Amino acid sequence: MRIQIWKSLLMGGVVACFTLSPSNAIDMDLTIKHLGDGQSIIRSDKTKRYLLLPIEEKAGDAQFYLISDNDVVQTFSIRLAIDHVDYFVPLDISFYDIKKLSFNIRSVPDSAVCWKEIKLSDEFDKTNREQYRPLYHFSPEYGWMNDPNGMVYKDGEYHLFYQYNPYASIWGNMHWGHAVSKDLIHWEHLPVALAPDGLGTIFSGSCVIDKDNTAGFGAGAMIAFYTSAGERQTQSMAYSLDNGRTFKKYSRNPVLTSTVRDFRDPKVFWHAETGKWIMVLAAGQEIQIYSSSDLKHWEMESAFGEGQGAHGGTWECPDLVQLPVKGTELKKWVMICNLSPGGPSGGSATQYFVGEFDGKKFINESAPEVIKWMDWGKDHYATVTWSNAPENRKIALAWMSNWTYANSVPTYQFRSSNSIPRELYLYTWKGETYMASVPVGEVESLRGKAVKKKAFKVDHTYNIESLFSGNNGAYEIEMTVKNVNAKEIVMQLYNSKGDEVDFSYNLETEIFSIDRTKSGNVDFGGGFSAVTIAPIEKQDEYKLRLLVDKASIEAFDGDGKFVMTNLVFPQEPYNSMSFYSKGGKFNVTSLTIYKLGK
Ligand code: FRU
């Protein structure tokens, strides 16, 4: 339907008055004709793979229409450069006959710099240009990424799809990007899996493997569920018979609709006890639960959430997963529920509820006012788990950013990376069941030679000038701290530019904190400059594991009972470490550093 509207708009204005005559073309292969009122049309006779589009992030949104043989075949919004070029993005036009193509653009003044810069090319240079690109966390080669989507395992490959804008490193034009890995650490980038269509852009969702062909697309089909984000949000499906390399959208989409405005992020899984597929999705301030026998027809079973947990923001990206309770034979269901804003340190965060699920209804076992956070940092959002993982592994992945500043973090070529994949389990403490997260074991394969520091005592301060030589900003620190009589145990990572991050165990207030207020570049707004805190128990010994990767620090308590994930943008890697004690002494009984590299 959308395509029809676009077609008629174009017929009325642009296409009708077009005559091809070279005007101010700079790339000699392109002919650009300005039509007044910010409208322009570009044509060429030269066959090349890409049209390279110059982007200025602060420019307003222009509309781009790719027209082939008089039909709109693709359209997106794009911040074409007005004053200066921040970077280029490629539009792959190799599928089309250039002689039948035109590029119609709206809302860009004739004086804009983009007209001089736009060009055809057979190459698009994806070589990394970013100081802050992580080395062992997943990030897109270029463009914007938010939520991880559709994670599923099949035939030896972990698939990761993700919310992707290929036309700028800021949110918009949502597609599903795609990558695969054999070990959850080394990723191979694949072409975009799902692109916007007449029903809308492609918001978050999940994948399942339909082993028994319940949907009729074929046994073992990989089936994706996503939100079609048009004027309203509806749920759609697509299937792949070639291990995710290509998807075909189901011709009777959408498969689920509602009058609720925020109605999105379907997560589907097989519920063996009832022999049905279950879908959980966010609907306003609650999570709706649906069931199906064929993945195409869905029946509402119940809703969860009213009066439960934190409601400081929109509920998004739910997941429902059964986890073992450590040290017992028990398993319990966990409803993961991301919300933004309303997190413990402001903005986006992941909460969860522990309880029972019978295939119809989820019952929270805690009092409704109890709030449980999966990660206490500012940069852990849109967390969901892998489907069909081998050995029944329960592996979660989060987007490592926060909606309050995600669009303005200091990178250009790409924006955002994911957390390290984390294995989940439950444990019981003071009568409540909580979720622990530990980095997947595969991370250890990245370790270089261990640098073991001698044990030392901290009475006031202790300095380690150099963590290890050749520090490129990707490393891991494991330490054990034994308290003697300190009231506060403080560790600091710092560099020669004066950037520092402070980690503290305050034994009087029973709080662990990370202070990134002086961590480097913190001035890009959105409340980035912050101290994040988590409750801890007063103990004689703490184990802490830090995963550092260029622009992120994930702090794991020894067995994952608390995690705190925070971005940092230091001018150079932190290669020094200080220890401070307040009000007494403590001992660092082990300190091991590993360079982490691929
Ligand atoms: C969460 C979210 C989802 C939505 C997607 C859009 O970060 O808002 O609810 O599907 O991002 O990109």
Coordinates of C-alpha atoms and ligand atoms in Angstrom, one line a residue:
M1 CA 0.0 0.0 0.0
R2 CA 2.8 2.4 0.9
I3 CA 4.4 1.7 -2.4
Q4 CA 1.2 2.8 -4.2
I5 CA 1.2 6.1 -2.3
W6 CA 4.8 6.8 -3.1
K7 CA 4.2 6.0 -6.7
S8 CA 1.4 8.5 -7.1
L9 CA 3.3 11.3 -5.2
L10 CA 6.2 10.8 -7.6
M11 CA 4.1 10.7 -10.7
G12 CA 2.5 14.1 -9.7
G13 CA 5.7 16.0 -9.1
V14 CA 9.0 14.6 -10.0
V15 CA 8.9 12.1 -12.9
A16 CA 6.5 14.1 -15.0
C17 CA 8.7 17.1 -15.4
F18 CA 12.0 15.3 -15.9
T19 CA 14.3 16.0 -18.8
L20 CA 17.9 14.6 -18.8
S21 CA 20.4 17.3 -19.3
P22 CA 23.7 17.6 -17.5
S23 CA 23.7 20.5 -15.0
N24 CA 26.1 20.7 -12.1
A25 CA 27.3 17.1 -12.0
I26 CA 30.7 16.8 -10.3
D27 CA 31.0 13.0 -10.6
M28 CA 31.1 13.0 -14.4
D29 CA 29.2 9.6 -14.4
L30 CA 26.2 11.2 -12.8
T31 CA 23.7 13.6 -14.1
I32 CA 22.0 15.6 -11.4
K33 CA 18.9 17.7 -12.1
H34 CA 17.4 20.0 -9.5
L35 CA 13.7 20.4 -9.8
G36 CA 13.0 23.2 -7.2
D37 CA 11.6 22.9 -3.7
G38 CA 14.5 20.7 -2.6
Q39 CA 13.7 17.9 -5.1
S40 CA 16.4 16.5 -7.3
I41 CA 16.8 13.5 -9.6
I42 CA 20.0 11.7 -10.5
R43 CA 20.6 9.4 -13.5
S44 CA 23.6 7.7 -15.0
D45 CA 24.5 5.5 -18.0
K46 CA 27.5 4.0 -16.3
T47 CA 27.3 0.6 -14.6
K48 CA 29.0 0.5 -11.2
R49 CA 28.2 -1.5 -8.1
Y50 CA 27.5 1.3 -5.6
L51 CA 26.1 4.7 -5.4
L52 CA 28.1 6.3 -2.5
L53 CA 26.0 8.6 -0.4
P54 CA 27.6 11.4 1.6
I55 CA 26.2 11.7 5.1
E56 CA 26.2 14.6 7.6
E57 CA 24.7 13.3 10.8
K58 CA 23.3 16.6 11.9
A59 CA 21.5 17.2 8.6
G60 CA 17.7 16.7 8.5
D61 CA 16.1 13.6 7.1
A62 CA 15.8 13.6 3.3
Q63 CA 13.7 11.0 1.4
F64 CA 15.4 8.8 -1.1
Y65 CA 13.5 6.9 -3.8
L66 CA 15.2 4.3 -6.0
I67 CA 13.1 4.0 -9.2
S68 CA 13.6 1.2 -11.6
D69 CA 11.6 1.2 -14.8
N70 CA 9.2 3.8 -13.4
D71 CA 8.5 1.8 -10.2
V72 CA 9.7 2.7 -6.7
V73 CA 11.8 -0.4 -5.7
Q74 CA 13.3 1.0 -2.5
T75 CA 12.9 4.0 -0.3
F76 CA 14.6 5.2 2.8
S77 CA 15.3 8.3 4.8
I78 CA 18.8 9.7 4.6
R79 CA 20.8 12.6 6.1
L80 CA 22.5 13.7 2.9
A81 CA 25.3 16.2 3.6
I82 CA 24.4 19.8 3.6
D83 CA 27.6 21.6 5.0
H84 CA 30.2 18.9 5.3
V85 CA 30.6 15.1 4.9
D86 CA 30.9 13.0 8.0
Y87 CA 31.2 9.7 6.0
F88 CA 29.8 7.8 3.1
V89 CA 27.4 4.9 3.0
P90 CA 27.0 2.6 0.0
L91 CA 23.8 1.8 -1.9
D92 CA 24.2 -1.4 -3.8
I93 CA 22.6 -1.0 -7.2
S94 CA 24.2 -4.0 -8.9
F95 CA 20.8 -5.8 -9.1
Y96 CA 19.4 -3.2 -11.5
D97 CA 19.9 -2.1 -15.0
I98 CA 21.4 1.4 -14.6
K99 CA 19.7 2.6 -17.8
K100 CA 16.3 2.0 -16.2
L101 CA 17.3 3.6 -12.9
S102 CA 16.8 7.0 -11.4
F103 CA 17.5 8.3 -7.8
N104 CA 14.8 10.7 -6.7
I105 CA 15.6 12.8 -3.6
R106 CA 13.4 15.1 -1.6
S107 CA 14.2 17.8 1.0
V108 CA 17.8 18.6 0.1
P109 CA 18.6 22.2 -1.0
D110 CA 20.4 22.7 -4.3
S111 CA 23.3 24.3 -2.5
A112 CA 24.0 21.2 -0.4
V113 CA 27.5 19.8 -0.5
C114 CA 26.2 16.3 -1.2
W115 CA 25.6 17.1 -4.9
K116 CA 29.4 17.5 -5.3
E117 CA 30.3 14.5 -3.3
I118 CA 27.8 11.8 -4.3
K119 CA 29.5 9.3 -6.6
L120 CA 29.4 5.9 -8.3
S121 CA 32.0 3.4 -7.4
D122 CA 32.8 -0.3 -7.6
E123 CA 34.4 -0.2 -4.2
F124 CA 33.2 0.7 -0.7
D125 CA 36.1 0.8 1.8
K126 CA 35.1 -1.0 5.1
T127 CA 38.5 -0.9 6.6
N128 CA 38.2 0.1 10.3
R129 CA 38.8 3.8 10.9
E130 CA 37.6 3.9 14.5
Q131 CA 39.7 4.1 17.6
Y132 CA 36.8 2.7 19.7
R133 CA 35.9 -0.3 17.5
P134 CA 35.9 -3.3 19.9
L135 CA 38.2 -6.2 19.1
Y136 CA 36.3 -9.1 20.5
H137 CA 32.7 -7.8 20.8
F138 CA 30.4 -7.8 17.8
S139 CA 30.0 -4.5 16.0
P140 CA 28.6 -3.8 12.5
E141 CA 31.1 -3.1 9.8
Y142 CA 29.5 0.2 9.2
G143 CA 26.2 1.9 10.1
W144 CA 24.0 1.8 13.1
M145 CA 23.1 -1.3 15.3
N146 CA 20.7 -1.6 18.2
D147 CA 19.0 -4.7 19.6
P148 CA 20.3 -8.3 18.9
N149 CA 17.5 -10.1 17.1
G150 CA 16.6 -13.6 16.0
M151 CA 19.5 -15.4 17.7
V152 CA 19.3 -19.0 16.8
Y153 CA 21.8 -22.0 16.4
K154 CA 21.7 -24.3 13.5
D155 CA 24.1 -26.8 11.9
G156 CA 27.2 -25.6 13.8
E157 CA 26.5 -21.9 13.4
Y158 CA 25.3 -19.3 15.9
H159 CA 23.2 -16.8 14.0
L160 CA 23.0 -13.2 15.2
F161 CA 20.6 -10.8 13.5
Y162 CA 20.4 -7.2 14.7
Q163 CA 18.5 -4.0 14.3
Y164 CA 20.5 -2.2 11.6
N165 CA 20.5 1.0 9.7
P166 CA 22.7 0.7 6.6
Y167 CA 22.2 4.3 5.6
A168 CA 23.8 6.1 8.6
S169 CA 25.3 5.4 12.0
I170 CA 22.2 6.6 13.7
W171 CA 18.9 5.0 14.3
G172 CA 16.4 4.7 11.4
N173 CA 15.3 2.6 8.4
M174 CA 15.4 -0.6 10.5
H175 CA 16.6 -3.7 8.8
W176 CA 17.8 -7.0 10.2
G177 CA 21.6 -7.2 9.8
H178 CA 23.1 -10.7 10.0
A179 CA 26.3 -12.4 11.1
V180 CA 27.3 -16.0 12.0
S181 CA 29.8 -17.5 14.3
K182 CA 31.0 -21.0 15.2
D183 CA 32.2 -19.9 18.7
L184 CA 30.1 -16.8 19.7
I185 CA 33.3 -14.7 19.5
H186 CA 34.6 -14.6 15.9
W187 CA 31.8 -13.3 13.6
E188 CA 31.4 -13.4 9.9
H189 CA 29.4 -10.5 8.5
L190 CA 26.6 -11.6 6.0
P191 CA 24.3 -9.5 3.8
V192 CA 21.2 -7.9 5.3
A193 CA 18.6 -10.6 6.0
L194 CA 15.4 -8.5 6.1
A195 CA 14.7 -5.1 4.6
P196 CA 11.7 -2.8 5.1
D197 CA 8.6 -3.4 2.9
G198 CA 5.1 -2.2 2.4
L199 CA 4.1 -3.2 6.0
G200 CA 6.9 -1.2 7.6
T201 CA 10.4 -1.2 8.8
I202 CA 11.7 -4.4 10.5
F203 CA 11.8 -4.1 14.3
S204 CA 13.1 -6.6 16.8
G205 CA 12.1 -10.3 17.0
S206 CA 13.3 -13.8 17.2
C207 CA 14.0 -17.0 15.1
V208 CA 13.1 -20.7 15.7
I209 CA 14.0 -23.9 13.9
D210 CA 10.8 -25.6 12.8
K211 CA 12.1 -29.2 13.1
D212 CA 8.8 -30.9 12.5
N213 CA 7.5 -28.6 9.8
T214 CA 4.6 -27.3 11.8
A215 CA 4.3 -24.2 9.6
G216 CA 4.6 -26.1 6.3
F217 CA 7.6 -24.2 5.0
G218 CA 9.8 -27.3 5.2
A219 CA 11.3 -29.4 8.0
G220 CA 14.1 -27.5 9.7
A221 CA 13.1 -24.2 8.2
M222 CA 14.5 -21.2 10.1
I223 CA 11.5 -19.0 10.8
A224 CA 11.9 -15.3 11.8
F225 CA 9.3 -13.4 13.7
Y226 CA 9.6 -9.6 13.7
T227 CA 7.6 -6.5 14.2
S228 CA 6.4 -4.7 11.0
A229 CA 6.7 -1.1 12.1
G230 CA 4.4 0.9 9.9
E231 CA 1.8 3.4 11.0
R232 CA 0.9 0.7 13.6
Q233 CA 3.0 -2.2 14.9
T234 CA 2.0 -5.7 13.8
Q235 CA 3.8 -9.1 13.9
S236 CA 5.1 -10.7 10.7
M237 CA 7.1 -13.8 9.8
A238 CA 9.7 -14.9 7.2
Y239 CA 11.4 -18.2 6.5
S240 CA 14.7 -19.4 5.3
L241 CA 15.5 -22.8 3.8
D242 CA 19.2 -22.1 3.4
N243 CA 20.4 -21.5 6.9
G244 CA 19.5 -17.8 7.0
R245 CA 21.3 -16.8 3.8
T246 CA 18.0 -15.8 2.2
F247 CA 14.6 -15.2 3.7
K248 CA 11.2 -15.2 2.1
K249 CA 8.5 -13.2 3.8
Y250 CA 5.2 -15.0 4.5
S251 CA 2.7 -13.8 1.9
R252 CA -0.1 -13.4 4.5
N253 CA 1.7 -11.1 6.9
P254 CA 0.9 -9.7 9.4
V255 CA 0.1 -12.8 11.5
L256 CA -0.8 -10.9 14.7
T257 CA -2.3 -7.5 15.2
S258 CA -3.6 -5.4 18.1
T259 CA -5.0 -1.9 18.8
V260 CA -2.2 -1.4 21.4
R261 CA 0.3 1.2 20.0
D262 CA 3.5 -0.2 21.4
F263 CA 3.0 -3.8 20.3
R264 CA 6.4 -5.4 19.4
D265 CA 9.4 -7.6 19.7
P266 CA 8.0 -11.2 19.4
K267 CA 10.1 -13.9 21.0
V268 CA 8.9 -17.4 20.0
F269 CA 9.9 -20.8 21.6
W270 CA 8.7 -24.4 21.7
H271 CA 6.9 -25.4 24.9
A272 CA 7.4 -29.2 25.1
E273 CA 4.9 -29.8 28.0
T274 CA 1.9 -28.4 26.1
G275 CA 3.3 -29.2 22.6
K276 CA 2.8 -25.7 21.4
W277 CA 4.7 -22.7 20.2
I278 CA 4.6 -19.7 22.6
M279 CA 5.1 -16.1 21.7
V280 CA 5.8 -13.4 24.3
L281 CA 5.8 -9.8 23.2
A282 CA 5.6 -6.4 24.7
A283 CA 2.3 -4.6 24.6
G284 CA 2.4 -1.2 26.3
Q285 CA 3.2 -1.8 29.9
E286 CA 2.7 -5.6 29.9
I287 CA 3.9 -8.7 28.2
Q288 CA 1.3 -10.7 26.3
I289 CA 1.6 -14.5 25.9
Y290 CA 0.2 -16.2 22.8
S291 CA 0.2 -19.9 21.7
S292 CA 0.1 -21.6 18.3
S293 CA 0.3 -25.0 16.7
D294 CA 1.5 -23.9 13.3
L295 CA 3.3 -20.6 14.0
K296 CA 0.8 -18.8 11.7
H297 CA -2.3 -18.6 13.9
W298 CA -1.9 -17.2 17.4
E299 CA -4.2 -17.3 20.3
M300 CA -3.8 -15.0 23.3
E301 CA -3.3 -16.9 26.6
S302 CA -2.6 -14.2 29.2
A303 CA -0.9 -11.0 30.0
F304 CA 1.8 -10.4 32.6
G305 CA 3.1 -7.2 34.2
E306 CA 0.5 -4.9 35.6
G307 CA 1.7 -3.8 39.0
Q308 CA 4.8 -6.0 38.8
G309 CA 8.4 -4.8 38.9
A310 CA 9.7 -1.6 37.4
H311 CA 7.5 0.5 35.2
G312 CA 9.6 3.7 34.7
G313 CA 9.6 3.3 30.9
T314 CA 8.3 1.3 28.0
W315 CA 8.5 -2.5 28.2
E316 CA 10.4 -3.9 25.2
C317 CA 12.1 -7.1 24.0
P318 CA 10.7 -9.8 26.4
D319 CA 12.0 -13.3 26.7
L320 CA 10.8 -16.3 28.7
V321 CA 13.3 -19.0 29.5
Q322 CA 13.6 -21.9 31.8
L323 CA 16.9 -22.0 33.9
P324 CA 18.4 -24.4 36.4
V325 CA 18.7 -23.3 40.1
K326 CA 22.3 -24.0 41.0
G327 CA 22.9 -26.6 43.6
T328 CA 19.4 -28.1 43.2
E329 CA 17.5 -30.3 40.7
L330 CA 15.0 -27.4 40.3
K331 CA 14.3 -25.4 37.2
K332 CA 12.4 -22.2 37.2
W333 CA 11.0 -19.9 34.5
V334 CA 12.4 -16.4 34.0
M335 CA 10.6 -13.6 32.3
I336 CA 13.2 -11.2 30.9
C337 CA 11.8 -7.7 30.4
N338 CA 13.8 -4.8 29.0
L339 CA 12.6 -1.3 29.9
S340 CA 13.6 2.2 28.8
P341 CA 13.9 4.5 30.6
G342 CA 13.6 3.5 34.2
G343 CA 16.8 1.5 34.7
P344 CA 18.7 1.5 38.1
S345 CA 21.2 4.2 36.9
G346 CA 18.9 6.0 34.5
G347 CA 17.8 5.1 31.0
S348 CA 17.6 1.6 29.5
A349 CA 18.1 -1.6 31.5
T350 CA 17.0 -5.3 31.8
Q351 CA 14.8 -6.5 34.6
Y352 CA 13.6 -10.0 35.1
F353 CA 11.0 -12.0 37.1
V354 CA 11.4 -15.5 38.4
G355 CA 8.4 -17.9 38.6
E356 CA 6.3 -20.5 37.0
F357 CA 4.9 -21.0 33.5
D358 CA 2.4 -23.7 32.5
G359 CA 2.2 -22.9 28.8
K360 CA -0.6 -20.3 29.4
K361 CA 0.3 -18.1 32.3
F362 CA 3.5 -16.8 33.9
I363 CA 3.3 -16.3 37.7
N364 CA 5.9 -14.2 39.4
E365 CA 7.0 -16.0 42.6
S366 CA 8.2 -12.7 44.3
A367 CA 6.2 -9.9 45.8
P368 CA 5.1 -7.6 42.9
E369 CA 7.2 -4.7 44.2
V370 CA 10.4 -6.7 44.1
I371 CA 12.7 -5.5 41.2
K372 CA 15.5 -7.7 39.9
W373 CA 18.1 -6.2 37.5
M374 CA 20.1 -8.5 35.2
D375 CA 23.0 -6.0 34.9
W376 CA 23.6 -2.9 37.1
G377 CA 25.5 -0.8 34.5
K378 CA 24.2 1.8 32.1
D379 CA 25.0 -0.2 28.9
H380 CA 23.1 -3.4 28.9
Y381 CA 19.8 -3.4 27.0
A382 CA 17.5 -5.4 24.7
T383 CA 18.8 -8.7 26.2
V384 CA 17.4 -11.9 24.8
T385 CA 18.6 -15.5 24.6
W386 CA 19.7 -17.9 21.9
S387 CA 17.2 -20.3 20.5
N388 CA 18.1 -24.0 19.9
A389 CA 21.6 -23.6 21.4
P390 CA 23.5 -26.9 21.7
E391 CA 23.4 -28.8 25.0
N392 CA 20.5 -26.8 26.1
R393 CA 22.8 -23.8 26.8
K394 CA 21.1 -20.7 27.9
I395 CA 23.0 -17.8 26.4
A396 CA 22.0 -14.2 26.5
L397 CA 23.2 -11.2 24.6
A398 CA 22.6 -7.5 25.1
W399 CA 23.0 -4.4 23.1
M400 CA 25.8 -2.5 24.9
S401 CA 24.3 1.0 24.9
N402 CA 21.6 3.2 26.4
W403 CA 18.8 5.0 24.5
T404 CA 19.6 8.2 26.4
Y405 CA 22.9 8.7 24.5
A406 CA 23.2 5.8 22.0
N407 CA 22.9 8.1 18.9
S408 CA 25.7 10.4 20.1
V409 CA 28.5 8.2 21.4
P410 CA 31.8 9.3 19.8
T411 CA 32.1 6.9 16.8
Y412 CA 31.1 7.5 13.2
Q413 CA 31.9 4.6 11.0
F414 CA 29.7 2.4 13.1
R415 CA 27.6 2.9 16.2
S416 CA 27.2 0.3 19.0
S417 CA 28.4 -3.1 19.8
N418 CA 27.0 -6.1 21.8
S419 CA 27.9 -7.4 25.2
I420 CA 29.9 -10.5 25.6
P421 CA 27.5 -13.5 25.3
R422 CA 26.6 -14.7 28.8
E423 CA 25.6 -18.0 30.1
L424 CA 22.7 -17.8 32.6
Y425 CA 21.7 -19.8 35.7
L426 CA 19.7 -19.2 38.9
Y427 CA 20.8 -19.1 42.5
T428 CA 19.0 -18.5 45.8
W429 CA 19.9 -15.8 48.3
K430 CA 18.0 -14.9 51.4
G431 CA 14.8 -16.6 50.2
E432 CA 14.8 -15.0 46.7
T433 CA 15.9 -16.6 43.5
Y434 CA 18.2 -14.4 41.3
M435 CA 19.8 -14.8 37.9
A436 CA 23.6 -14.9 37.5
S437 CA 25.4 -14.3 34.2
V438 CA 28.9 -15.4 33.3
P439 CA 30.8 -14.8 30.1
V440 CA 30.6 -17.9 27.8
G441 CA 33.7 -20.1 28.2
E442 CA 34.7 -19.5 24.6
V443 CA 36.0 -16.0 25.7
E444 CA 38.9 -17.8 27.3
S445 CA 40.2 -18.9 23.9
L446 CA 41.1 -15.3 23.3
R447 CA 43.6 -15.2 26.2
G448 CA 47.2 -14.5 25.5
K449 CA 49.9 -15.3 28.0
A450 CA 48.8 -14.7 31.6
V451 CA 50.6 -11.8 33.3
K452 CA 50.5 -12.7 37.0
K453 CA 51.3 -9.9 39.5
K454 CA 52.7 -10.9 42.9
A455 CA 50.2 -10.7 45.8
F456 CA 50.4 -7.4 47.7
K457 CA 49.0 -5.6 50.7
V458 CA 47.2 -2.3 50.4
D459 CA 47.6 0.1 53.3
H460 CA 46.5 3.5 51.8
T461 CA 47.7 3.1 48.1
Y462 CA 49.5 0.7 45.8
N463 CA 50.3 1.4 42.2
I464 CA 50.9 -0.8 39.1
E465 CA 52.5 1.4 36.5
S466 CA 52.1 -1.0 33.6
L467 CA 49.5 -3.7 33.3
F468 CA 51.3 -5.3 30.4
S469 CA 53.3 -4.1 27.4
G470 CA 51.5 -3.7 24.0
N471 CA 48.2 -2.9 25.6
N472 CA 45.8 -2.1 22.7
G473 CA 42.8 -1.7 25.0
A474 CA 41.5 -5.3 24.8
Y475 CA 42.2 -7.3 27.9
E476 CA 40.9 -9.2 30.9
I477 CA 41.7 -8.8 34.6
E478 CA 40.9 -11.4 37.2
M479 CA 41.6 -10.6 40.9
T480 CA 40.9 -11.8 44.4
V481 CA 40.8 -9.2 47.1
K482 CA 40.8 -10.2 50.8
N483 CA 39.7 -7.6 53.2
V484 CA 41.5 -7.1 56.6
N485 CA 39.7 -4.2 58.1
A486 CA 39.1 -1.7 55.3
K487 CA 35.8 0.2 55.1
E488 CA 36.2 0.8 51.4
I489 CA 38.2 -1.1 48.8
V490 CA 38.9 1.0 45.7
M491 CA 40.6 0.1 42.4
Q492 CA 41.4 2.5 39.6
L493 CA 42.2 1.9 35.9
Y494 CA 43.9 4.9 34.4
N495 CA 46.1 6.1 31.5
S496 CA 48.8 8.8 31.0
K497 CA 46.2 11.3 29.8
G498 CA 44.5 11.5 33.2
D499 CA 41.5 9.3 32.2
E500 CA 40.4 7.0 35.0
V501 CA 37.6 4.6 36.0
D502 CA 37.1 3.8 39.7
F503 CA 35.7 0.5 41.0
S504 CA 34.8 0.4 44.7
Y505 CA 33.5 -2.1 47.2
N506 CA 32.0 0.0 50.0
L507 CA 31.7 -2.3 52.9
E508 CA 29.8 0.1 55.1
T509 CA 27.0 0.8 52.6
E510 CA 27.3 -2.6 51.0
I511 CA 27.5 -1.1 47.5
F512 CA 29.8 -1.9 44.6
S513 CA 30.2 1.0 42.2
I514 CA 31.9 2.1 38.9
D515 CA 32.6 5.8 38.5
R516 CA 33.2 6.8 34.8
T517 CA 32.8 10.5 35.3
K518 CA 36.5 11.0 34.5
S519 CA 36.9 8.0 32.1
G520 CA 37.7 10.1 29.0
N521 CA 35.2 11.6 26.6
V522 CA 32.1 11.9 28.7
D523 CA 30.7 15.1 27.3
F524 CA 28.3 14.0 24.5
G525 CA 25.2 14.3 26.7
G526 CA 22.4 12.0 27.6
G527 CA 23.7 11.5 31.2
F528 CA 26.7 9.5 30.1
S529 CA 28.9 10.9 32.9
A530 CA 27.7 8.7 35.7
V531 CA 28.4 6.5 38.7
T532 CA 26.6 3.2 38.6
I533 CA 25.9 1.1 41.8
A534 CA 24.9 -2.4 42.7
P535 CA 24.0 -3.9 46.1
I536 CA 26.6 -6.4 47.5
E537 CA 27.0 -8.3 50.7
K538 CA 29.8 -7.6 53.1
Q539 CA 32.3 -10.4 52.7
D540 CA 35.9 -11.2 53.6
E541 CA 36.8 -12.0 50.0
Y542 CA 35.8 -10.7 46.6
K543 CA 36.6 -12.0 43.2
L544 CA 36.2 -9.6 40.3
R545 CA 36.6 -10.2 36.6
L546 CA 36.9 -7.3 34.2
L547 CA 36.5 -7.6 30.4
V548 CA 37.8 -4.5 28.8
D549 CA 37.5 -3.9 25.0
K550 CA 38.5 -0.5 23.7
A551 CA 35.3 1.3 24.8
S552 CA 33.6 -1.0 27.2
I553 CA 34.1 -2.6 30.6
E554 CA 32.0 -5.5 31.8
A555 CA 32.6 -6.2 35.5
F556 CA 31.6 -9.7 36.7
D557 CA 31.5 -10.8 40.3
G558 CA 33.4 -14.0 40.6
D559 CA 30.5 -16.3 39.9
G560 CA 28.4 -13.8 38.0
K561 CA 26.0 -12.8 40.8
F562 CA 26.3 -9.2 39.8
V563 CA 27.3 -7.8 36.5
M564 CA 27.9 -4.1 35.7
T565 CA 28.4 -3.1 32.0
N566 CA 29.6 0.4 31.2
L567 CA 30.9 2.1 28.1
V568 CA 34.0 4.3 28.4
F569 CA 35.8 6.4 25.8
P570 CA 39.4 6.9 27.0
Q571 CA 41.9 8.9 25.0
E572 CA 44.3 5.9 25.1
P573 CA 43.9 2.4 26.7
Y574 CA 44.0 2.3 30.5
N575 CA 47.3 0.6 31.2
S576 CA 47.9 1.5 34.9
M577 CA 46.1 0.4 38.0
S578 CA 45.9 1.8 41.5
F579 CA 44.5 0.3 44.7
Y580 CA 43.3 2.5 47.6
S581 CA 42.1 1.5 51.0
K582 CA 39.9 3.6 53.1
G583 CA 39.7 3.1 56.9
G584 CA 41.9 0.0 57.1
K585 CA 43.8 -2.5 55.0
F586 CA 43.2 -5.2 52.4
N587 CA 45.2 -7.7 50.5
V588 CA 45.2 -8.4 46.8
T589 CA 45.9 -12.2 46.8
S590 CA 45.8 -12.7 43.1
L591 CA 45.9 -10.5 40.1
T592 CA 46.1 -11.9 36.6
I593 CA 45.9 -10.0 33.3
Y594 CA 45.4 -11.5 29.9
K595 CA 45.7 -9.7 26.6
L596 CA 42.6 -10.7 24.7
G597 CA 43.0 -10.9 20.9
K598 CA 41.6 -12.7 18.0
Ligands
FRU1 C1 14.4 -1.6 21.8 C2 13.6 -1.2 20.6 C3 12.5 -2.3 20.3 C4 12.2 -2.1 18.8 C5 13.6 -1.7 18.3 C6 13.5 -0.7 17.2 O1 15.6 -1.0 21.8 O2 12.9 0.0 20.8 O3 11.4 -2.3 21.1 O4 11.8 -3.2 18.2 O5 14.3 -1.1 19.4 O6 14.8 -0.5 16.6

